[in-house]
Amino acid sequence: MTTSTDRMRVLTGDTPTGNLHLGHWVGSVRRRVEMQDTHECYFLLANMHAFTTRADEPEEIRADCIECVRDALAMGIDPSRCSIFLQTEVPAISELTYLFSMLLPYNRVMRNPTLKDELKIKGMEDNHSFGFPLYTVGQTADILAFRAHAVPVGEDQVPHIELTREVARRFNKMYCGVPAKAPDEEHESLGGVFPLPVADVGRVGRLSGIDGVQKMSKSLGNAIYIRDTAKQVKKKIGRIYTGHDSRQPDEPGEIDPEKNPLFQYVETFIDDEDLVSDFRDRYSRGANIGDGEVKVAVSDAINHLLGPMQERREQFSSDDDVIDILREGTGRANSIAEETLALAKEAASLKFFNRTISLQGL
Ligand code: TRP
């Protein structure tokens, strides 16, 4: 395990929703796999956040956690080069959530646009649980418990990172004597416990689903899963709506990936640049190339990507093995989160005596 401290520390997480699909690969996992070599990486499974809407399905949430980790391992997340862990087994996160909730005005929490959107989309504006909005404060603790400097996330998470920066700013000012006007980057060097993390939105990949309209998503039933067989992939790709079903092979076709999702797939999954430009050229000229020919090449490319992932997935077929990986990652996560908690409690005059808790089995 390389935890060389000169590497930048990043933390990111996901609410477990079950099996991962190509949208996850394009949107986040591919990048995380690369970051394992360049950053000190912590990947959190936000299983308590899953309870915000599914408290009545605890067994499903548990199963989703395991599947999600299994698929991430299949895609190349390597437990010897990162720490992958369970939010609910890092008690410092809960303790910090409670403390941080005191630093934020209630109305500030409720103003978060991502939170508002979620409540609206789920029709829960008037009947959400007390804990639902608290998850946003919890997310600040997820990040600050690791004193992470960067948080690789999608655009929708940026308001949560902004809230995190606000918590860090207030804490450092209130309890660590960091001047109110201190520049964000100087909080740590001025004695603040927490660095102000930045959202690393990066190049965002939004992969269309096979309906060709919506973003690929489990709930919309338009996803290609990492565990889909070659045959299933072929069938799903065959169903992709390209916007002009009546086009004849000798009629010019649309190659803008924004307008024709098939070409987004061509560009995303076919590595052979010559083949990609040949397709683009012939398709847009109507040089006797039907959707079928392109779809076969796309299916082959996806199966070529998924093959090794599925082989790796076999190695993690036992739940116990996945749980062992989580146990190790969670152990490393606890070392650092407990250290942060001790610093925070000391700063906030909450340290009355030394407390070490032993996390049995970790
Ligand atoms: N809210 C994030 C999502 O649903 C998941 C998450 C929880 C997270 N804690 C985090 C992301 C900390 C980044 C950092 O996608």
Tab-separated table of C-alpha atoms and ligand atoms in Angstrom:
chain	number	residue	atom	x	y	z
A	1	MET	CA	0.000	0.000	0.000
A	2	THR	CA	1.500	3.314	-1.030
A	3	THR	CA	0.335	6.089	1.216
A	4	SER	CA	3.248	8.363	0.525
A	5	THR	CA	2.238	11.619	2.134
A	6	ASP	CA	3.614	13.694	-0.718
A	7	ARG	CA	0.757	12.547	-2.878
A	8	MET	CA	-2.329	14.679	-3.000
A	9	ARG	CA	-5.111	13.125	-0.973
A	10	VAL	CA	-8.441	12.690	-2.683
A	11	LEU	CA	-11.715	11.397	-1.378
A	12	THR	CA	-14.807	10.612	-3.319
A	13	GLY	CA	-17.853	8.475	-2.815
A	14	ASP	CA	-21.003	6.943	-4.175
A	15	THR	CA	-24.382	6.125	-2.825
A	16	PRO	CA	-24.702	2.386	-3.497
A	17	THR	CA	-27.411	1.602	-6.024
A	18	GLY	CA	-26.337	-1.885	-7.073
A	19	ASN	CA	-24.517	-3.013	-10.180
A	20	LEU	CA	-22.387	-0.532	-12.070
A	21	HIS	CA	-22.865	0.215	-15.747
A	22	LEU	CA	-20.960	1.826	-18.587
A	23	GLY	CA	-22.203	5.250	-17.491
A	24	HIS	CA	-20.314	4.816	-14.209
A	25	TRP	CA	-17.218	3.722	-16.093
A	26	VAL	CA	-17.240	6.724	-18.420
A	27	GLY	CA	-18.373	9.225	-15.783
A	28	SER	CA	-16.150	8.361	-12.841
A	29	VAL	CA	-14.575	4.947	-12.412
A	30	ARG	CA	-12.213	5.194	-15.407
A	31	ARG	CA	-10.683	8.319	-13.908
A	32	ARG	CA	-10.453	6.826	-10.424
A	33	VAL	CA	-8.548	3.858	-11.775
A	34	GLU	CA	-5.967	6.286	-13.191
A	35	MET	CA	-5.796	8.346	-10.003
A	36	GLN	CA	-4.754	5.325	-7.957
A	37	ASP	CA	-1.261	5.747	-9.405
A	38	THR	CA	-0.955	9.459	-8.799
A	39	HIS	CA	-2.985	10.255	-5.676
A	40	GLU	CA	-3.629	8.898	-2.206
A	41	CYS	CA	-7.175	7.715	-2.859
A	42	TYR	CA	-10.084	7.095	-0.507
A	43	PHE	CA	-13.281	5.746	-2.036
A	44	LEU	CA	-16.288	5.835	0.253
A	45	LEU	CA	-19.433	3.803	-0.011
A	46	ALA	CA	-22.155	6.134	1.229
A	47	ASN	CA	-24.377	3.408	2.620
A	48	MET	CA	-25.894	5.651	5.295
A	49	HIS	CA	-26.887	8.107	2.581
A	50	ALA	CA	-28.773	5.270	0.937
A	51	PHE	CA	-31.001	5.229	4.022
A	52	THR	CA	-32.238	8.749	3.227
A	53	THR	CA	-34.726	7.257	0.792
A	54	ARG	CA	-34.552	3.507	1.389
A	55	ALA	CA	-34.539	3.005	5.144
A	56	ASP	CA	-37.160	0.287	4.620
A	57	GLU	CA	-34.823	-1.748	2.383
A	58	PRO	CA	-31.760	-2.429	4.537
A	59	GLU	CA	-31.005	-5.815	3.029
A	60	GLU	CA	-31.119	-4.456	-0.500
A	61	ILE	CA	-28.770	-1.641	0.496
A	62	ARG	CA	-26.343	-4.144	1.943
A	63	ALA	CA	-26.453	-6.273	-1.214
A	64	ASP	CA	-26.016	-3.127	-3.346
A	65	CYS	CA	-22.873	-2.235	-1.400
A	66	ILE	CA	-21.290	-5.575	-2.142
A	67	GLU	CA	-22.252	-5.542	-5.818
A	68	CYS	CA	-21.022	-2.009	-6.231
A	69	VAL	CA	-17.629	-2.861	-4.753
A	70	ARG	CA	-17.402	-6.074	-6.763
A	71	ASP	CA	-18.002	-4.170	-9.995
A	72	ALA	CA	-15.552	-1.435	-9.032
A	73	LEU	CA	-12.888	-4.098	-8.390
A	74	ALA	CA	-13.738	-5.669	-11.736
A	75	MET	CA	-13.167	-2.325	-13.436
A	76	GLY	CA	-9.698	-1.971	-11.957
A	77	ILE	CA	-10.091	-0.326	-8.571
A	78	ASP	CA	-7.183	-1.985	-6.802
A	79	PRO	CA	-7.373	-2.390	-3.019
A	80	SER	CA	-3.587	-2.407	-2.795
A	81	ARG	CA	-3.418	1.080	-4.283
A	82	CYS	CA	-6.418	2.786	-2.666
A	83	SER	CA	-8.725	2.468	0.329
A	84	ILE	CA	-12.284	1.520	-0.372
A	85	PHE	CA	-14.481	1.662	2.721
A	86	LEU	CA	-17.904	1.789	4.354
A	87	GLN	CA	-19.186	5.110	5.617
A	88	THR	CA	-21.096	3.438	8.457
A	89	GLU	CA	-17.957	1.796	9.849
A	90	VAL	CA	-16.059	5.043	10.281
A	91	PRO	CA	-17.571	6.432	13.480
A	92	ALA	CA	-15.579	9.668	13.288
A	93	ILE	CA	-17.736	10.631	10.304
A	94	SER	CA	-20.900	10.504	12.416
A	95	GLU	CA	-19.288	12.397	15.272
A	96	LEU	CA	-18.071	15.133	12.963
A	97	THR	CA	-21.478	15.329	11.283
A	98	TYR	CA	-23.076	16.119	14.629
A	99	LEU	CA	-20.507	18.763	15.445
A	100	PHE	CA	-20.581	20.352	11.970
A	101	SER	CA	-24.370	20.526	12.029
A	102	MET	CA	-23.971	23.066	14.844
A	103	LEU	CA	-21.840	25.315	12.666
A	104	LEU	CA	-24.371	25.695	9.878
A	105	PRO	CA	-27.582	27.663	9.989
A	106	TYR	CA	-30.540	25.410	9.237
A	107	ASN	CA	-31.613	27.668	6.378
A	108	ARG	CA	-28.184	27.504	4.819
A	109	VAL	CA	-28.417	23.713	4.664
A	110	MET	CA	-31.890	23.839	3.134
A	111	ARG	CA	-30.825	26.318	0.426
A	112	ASN	CA	-28.550	23.760	-1.255
A	113	PRO	CA	-29.769	23.496	-4.884
A	114	THR	CA	-28.820	19.822	-5.266
A	115	LEU	CA	-30.756	18.958	-2.121
A	116	LYS	CA	-33.749	20.979	-3.321
A	117	ASP	CA	-33.716	19.256	-6.712
A	118	GLU	CA	-33.605	15.831	-5.125
A	119	LEU	CA	-36.510	16.592	-2.818
A	120	LYS	CA	-38.497	17.922	-5.759
A	121	ILE	CA	-37.738	15.046	-8.141
A	122	LYS	CA	-38.658	12.537	-5.462
A	123	GLY	CA	-41.798	14.490	-4.519
A	124	MET	CA	-40.552	14.658	-0.943
A	125	GLU	CA	-40.535	18.402	-0.305
A	126	ASP	CA	-43.145	18.131	2.444
A	127	ASN	CA	-42.567	14.710	3.867
A	128	HIS	CA	-38.861	13.969	3.867
A	129	SER	CA	-37.213	12.523	6.909
A	130	PHE	CA	-35.318	14.715	9.362
A	131	GLY	CA	-32.151	12.952	8.230
A	132	PHE	CA	-32.539	13.635	4.524
A	133	PRO	CA	-31.099	17.168	4.566
A	134	LEU	CA	-28.571	16.055	7.166
A	135	TYR	CA	-26.869	13.898	4.555
A	136	THR	CA	-25.392	17.060	3.031
A	137	VAL	CA	-23.751	17.897	6.364
A	138	GLY	CA	-22.705	14.256	6.552
A	139	GLN	CA	-21.006	14.639	3.195
A	140	THR	CA	-18.924	17.534	4.525
A	141	ALA	CA	-17.793	15.174	7.297
A	142	ASP	CA	-17.040	12.400	4.776
A	143	ILE	CA	-14.610	14.746	3.101
A	144	LEU	CA	-13.189	16.665	6.057
A	145	ALA	CA	-12.588	13.522	8.134
A	146	PHE	CA	-9.865	12.784	5.574
A	147	ARG	CA	-8.631	16.358	5.284
A	148	ALA	CA	-8.855	15.728	1.556
A	149	HIS	CA	-7.572	18.394	-0.806
A	150	ALA	CA	-9.580	17.421	-3.835
A	151	VAL	CA	-12.901	15.731	-4.405
A	152	PRO	CA	-13.446	14.266	-7.883
A	153	VAL	CA	-17.180	14.539	-8.501
A	154	GLY	CA	-19.822	15.322	-11.082
A	155	GLU	CA	-21.245	18.807	-11.517
A	156	ASP	CA	-24.319	18.064	-9.351
A	157	GLN	CA	-22.101	17.561	-6.291
A	158	VAL	CA	-20.452	20.984	-6.444
A	159	PRO	CA	-22.925	22.589	-3.971
A	160	HIS	CA	-21.953	19.913	-1.441
A	161	ILE	CA	-18.284	20.729	-1.838
A	162	GLU	CA	-19.096	24.411	-1.429
A	163	LEU	CA	-20.865	23.547	1.836
A	164	THR	CA	-17.798	21.569	2.874
A	165	ARG	CA	-15.563	24.567	2.280
A	166	GLU	CA	-17.915	26.673	4.353
A	167	VAL	CA	-17.793	24.232	7.262
A	168	ALA	CA	-13.993	24.124	7.085
A	169	ARG	CA	-13.785	27.908	6.959
A	170	ARG	CA	-16.072	28.336	9.967
A	171	PHE	CA	-14.395	25.649	12.007
A	172	ASN	CA	-10.902	26.969	11.351
A	173	LYS	CA	-11.981	30.493	12.185
A	174	MET	CA	-14.027	29.641	15.270
A	175	TYR	CA	-11.724	27.085	16.861
A	176	CYS	CA	-8.272	27.449	15.335
A	177	GLY	CA	-7.791	31.199	15.210
A	178	VAL	CA	-7.563	31.378	11.426
A	179	PRO	CA	-8.385	34.978	10.461
A	180	ALA	CA	-11.769	35.495	8.803
A	181	LYS	CA	-10.174	36.924	5.681
A	182	ALA	CA	-7.483	34.265	5.282
A	183	PRO	CA	-7.148	33.049	1.683
A	184	ASP	CA	-8.631	29.579	1.204
A	185	GLU	CA	-5.287	27.959	0.378
A	186	GLU	CA	-3.676	29.252	3.556
A	187	HIS	CA	-6.047	27.821	6.133
A	188	GLU	CA	-3.849	24.843	6.944
A	189	SER	CA	-0.609	26.786	7.155
A	190	LEU	CA	-2.353	29.289	9.448
A	191	GLY	CA	-3.178	26.520	11.900
A	192	GLY	CA	-6.598	25.389	10.695
A	193	VAL	CA	-7.387	21.704	11.202
A	194	PHE	CA	-9.069	21.477	7.815
A	195	PRO	CA	-7.840	22.289	4.332
A	196	LEU	CA	-10.510	23.797	2.065
A	197	PRO	CA	-11.126	21.065	-0.500
A	198	VAL	CA	-11.734	21.781	-4.162
A	199	ALA	CA	-14.273	20.058	-6.354
A	200	ASP	CA	-12.442	18.391	-9.212
A	201	VAL	CA	-15.144	18.221	-11.847
A	202	GLY	CA	-12.764	17.306	-14.653
A	203	ARG	CA	-13.872	16.191	-18.053
A	204	VAL	CA	-17.385	15.017	-17.409
A	205	GLY	CA	-18.579	12.051	-19.332
A	206	ARG	CA	-22.329	11.896	-19.663
A	207	LEU	CA	-23.090	8.713	-21.516
A	208	SER	CA	-26.480	8.385	-23.194
A	209	GLY	CA	-28.516	5.342	-22.374
A	210	ILE	CA	-29.539	2.885	-25.067
A	211	ASP	CA	-32.816	4.790	-25.429
A	212	GLY	CA	-30.605	7.428	-27.034
A	213	VAL	CA	-32.281	10.220	-25.088
A	214	GLN	CA	-31.624	10.096	-21.352
A	215	LYS	CA	-28.419	9.718	-19.412
A	216	MET	CA	-27.568	6.064	-18.794
A	217	SER	CA	-29.133	5.140	-15.494
A	218	LYS	CA	-30.310	2.081	-13.659
A	219	SER	CA	-33.706	3.550	-12.824
A	220	LEU	CA	-34.447	4.377	-16.464
A	221	GLY	CA	-33.756	0.811	-17.587
A	222	ASN	CA	-31.450	2.030	-20.379
A	223	ALA	CA	-28.117	0.751	-19.059
A	224	ILE	CA	-25.454	-1.680	-20.222
A	225	TYR	CA	-24.039	-3.336	-17.148
A	226	ILE	CA	-20.440	-4.326	-16.570
A	227	ARG	CA	-21.663	-7.870	-16.033
A	228	ASP	CA	-23.775	-8.076	-19.195
A	229	THR	CA	-22.805	-10.979	-21.445
A	230	ALA	CA	-21.509	-10.406	-24.975
A	231	LYS	CA	-24.894	-11.468	-26.259
A	232	GLN	CA	-26.778	-9.059	-24.026
A	233	VAL	CA	-24.483	-6.228	-25.086
A	234	LYS	CA	-25.080	-6.992	-28.742
A	235	LYS	CA	-28.812	-7.023	-28.217
A	236	LYS	CA	-28.819	-3.772	-26.278
A	237	ILE	CA	-26.609	-1.981	-28.794
A	238	GLY	CA	-28.896	-3.253	-31.511
A	239	ARG	CA	-31.720	-1.372	-29.839
A	240	ILE	CA	-29.960	2.006	-29.689
A	241	TYR	CA	-32.159	4.614	-31.228
A	242	THR	CA	-30.113	6.609	-33.740
A	243	GLY	CA	-32.662	9.241	-34.568
A	244	HIS	CA	-33.445	8.064	-38.078
A	245	ASP	CA	-34.736	4.546	-38.213
A	246	SER	CA	-35.916	4.845	-41.786
A	247	ARG	CA	-32.527	5.983	-43.101
A	248	GLN	CA	-31.253	3.839	-45.940
A	249	PRO	CA	-27.540	2.896	-45.937
A	250	ASP	CA	-26.959	5.203	-48.892
A	251	GLU	CA	-28.555	8.245	-47.247
A	252	PRO	CA	-26.300	10.597	-45.276
A	253	GLY	CA	-26.523	10.081	-41.485
A	254	GLU	CA	-25.955	12.264	-38.446
A	255	ILE	CA	-22.536	11.855	-36.809
A	256	ASP	CA	-22.752	14.520	-34.125
A	257	PRO	CA	-22.587	12.483	-30.877
A	258	GLU	CA	-24.952	15.006	-29.303
A	259	LYS	CA	-27.583	14.177	-31.881
A	260	ASN	CA	-26.839	10.552	-32.614
A	261	PRO	CA	-25.972	8.528	-29.503
A	262	LEU	CA	-24.560	5.728	-31.633
A	263	PHE	CA	-21.712	8.040	-32.548
A	264	GLN	CA	-21.111	8.872	-28.909
A	265	TYR	CA	-20.605	5.146	-28.421
A	266	VAL	CA	-18.334	4.980	-31.486
A	267	GLU	CA	-16.153	7.738	-30.079
A	268	THR	CA	-16.196	6.487	-26.520
A	269	PHE	CA	-15.571	2.805	-27.013
A	270	ILE	CA	-13.766	2.262	-30.326
A	271	ASP	CA	-10.046	2.799	-29.784
A	272	ASP	CA	-8.993	2.435	-33.398
A	273	GLU	CA	-8.970	6.069	-34.577
A	274	ASP	CA	-8.768	5.099	-38.244
A	275	LEU	CA	-11.893	3.018	-37.947
A	276	VAL	CA	-13.673	5.844	-36.145
A	277	SER	CA	-12.863	8.369	-38.855
A	278	ASP	CA	-13.746	5.887	-41.578
A	279	PHE	CA	-17.165	5.382	-39.973
A	280	ARG	CA	-17.690	9.087	-39.563
A	281	ASP	CA	-16.759	9.754	-43.125
A	282	ARG	CA	-18.826	7.027	-44.752
A	283	TYR	CA	-21.847	7.466	-42.480
A	284	SER	CA	-22.093	11.205	-43.041
A	285	ARG	CA	-21.739	10.780	-46.811
A	286	GLY	CA	-24.265	7.986	-46.978
A	287	ALA	CA	-21.605	5.744	-48.490
A	288	ASN	CA	-23.634	2.580	-48.091
A	289	ILE	CA	-23.124	2.054	-44.404
A	290	GLY	CA	-26.124	1.082	-42.300
A	291	ASP	CA	-26.507	1.446	-38.539
A	292	GLY	CA	-26.033	-2.323	-38.345
A	293	GLU	CA	-22.394	-2.268	-39.387
A	294	VAL	CA	-21.588	0.463	-36.876
A	295	LYS	CA	-23.505	-1.320	-34.140
A	296	VAL	CA	-21.546	-4.529	-34.655
A	297	ALA	CA	-18.270	-2.627	-34.284
A	298	VAL	CA	-19.526	-0.825	-31.172
A	299	SER	CA	-20.691	-4.083	-29.571
A	300	ASP	CA	-17.324	-5.686	-30.315
A	301	ALA	CA	-15.485	-2.752	-28.768
A	302	ILE	CA	-17.633	-2.811	-25.638
A	303	ASN	CA	-17.218	-6.550	-25.275
A	304	HIS	CA	-13.490	-6.117	-25.680
A	305	LEU	CA	-13.567	-3.647	-22.767
A	306	LEU	CA	-15.849	-5.773	-20.618
A	307	GLY	CA	-14.126	-9.124	-21.187
A	308	PRO	CA	-11.161	-8.524	-18.872
A	309	MET	CA	-13.439	-6.823	-16.335
A	310	GLN	CA	-15.668	-9.850	-16.208
A	311	GLU	CA	-12.678	-12.126	-15.757
A	312	ARG	CA	-11.484	-9.992	-12.874
A	313	ARG	CA	-15.003	-9.989	-11.446
A	314	GLU	CA	-14.815	-13.781	-11.163
A	315	GLN	CA	-11.969	-13.420	-8.677
A	316	PHE	CA	-14.295	-11.574	-6.325
A	317	SER	CA	-17.290	-13.835	-6.562
A	318	SER	CA	-17.249	-14.583	-2.852
A	319	ASP	CA	-18.985	-12.013	-0.631
A	320	ASP	CA	-16.485	-12.771	2.118
A	321	ASP	CA	-13.598	-11.731	-0.110
A	322	VAL	CA	-15.304	-8.441	-0.926
A	323	ILE	CA	-16.001	-7.878	2.764
A	324	ASP	CA	-12.335	-8.558	3.578
A	325	ILE	CA	-11.328	-5.852	1.128
A	326	LEU	CA	-13.793	-3.456	2.748
A	327	ARG	CA	-12.486	-4.373	6.190
A	328	GLU	CA	-8.932	-3.484	5.217
A	329	GLY	CA	-9.886	-0.268	3.486
A	330	THR	CA	-12.104	0.720	6.390
A	331	GLY	CA	-9.237	0.065	8.808
A	332	ARG	CA	-6.998	2.488	6.927
A	333	ALA	CA	-9.846	4.981	6.669
A	334	ASN	CA	-10.358	4.824	10.421
A	335	SER	CA	-6.695	5.527	11.167
A	336	ILE	CA	-6.855	8.824	9.412
A	337	ALA	CA	-10.413	9.768	10.388
A	338	GLU	CA	-9.688	9.111	14.078
A	339	GLU	CA	-6.596	11.296	13.832
A	340	THR	CA	-8.672	14.099	12.317
A	341	LEU	CA	-11.384	13.689	14.936
A	342	ALA	CA	-8.823	13.987	17.733
A	343	LEU	CA	-7.477	17.214	16.213
A	344	ALA	CA	-10.975	18.618	15.775
A	345	LYS	CA	-12.018	17.753	19.331
A	346	GLU	CA	-8.899	19.266	20.750
A	347	ALA	CA	-9.518	22.481	18.792
A	348	ALA	CA	-13.157	22.638	19.889
A	349	SER	CA	-12.267	22.035	23.564
A	350	LEU	CA	-13.967	18.673	23.474
A	351	LYS	CA	-10.948	16.774	24.639
A	352	PHE	CA	-11.266	15.954	28.341
A	353	PHE	CA	-9.004	12.921	28.311
A	354	ASN	CA	-7.400	10.645	25.766
A	355	ARG	CA	-9.856	8.364	24.139
A	356	THR	CA	-8.895	5.571	21.869
A	357	ILE	CA	-11.572	3.282	20.647
A	358	SER	CA	-10.658	-0.033	19.310
A	359	LEU	CA	-12.524	-0.912	16.198
A	360	GLN	CA	-12.759	-4.609	16.746
A	361	GLY	CA	-12.182	-6.796	13.788
A	362	LEU	CA	-10.553	-3.987	11.814
B	1	TRP	N1	-23.622	12.325	-2.603
B	1	TRP	C1	-22.749	11.580	-3.477
B	1	TRP	C2	-23.580	10.977	-4.625
B	1	TRP	O1	-24.712	10.584	-4.413
B	1	TRP	C3	-22.036	10.463	-2.768
B	1	TRP	C4	-21.077	10.919	-1.698
B	1	TRP	C5	-21.233	10.716	-0.365
B	1	TRP	C6	-19.854	11.624	-1.883
B	1	TRP	N2	-20.176	11.240	0.306
B	1	TRP	C7	-19.322	11.805	-0.580
B	1	TRP	C8	-19.171	12.121	-3.008
B	1	TRP	C9	-18.113	12.493	-0.380
B	1	TRP	C10	-17.966	12.800	-2.801
B	1	TRP	C11	-17.465	12.981	-1.499
B	1	TRP	O2	-23.073	10.849	-5.707
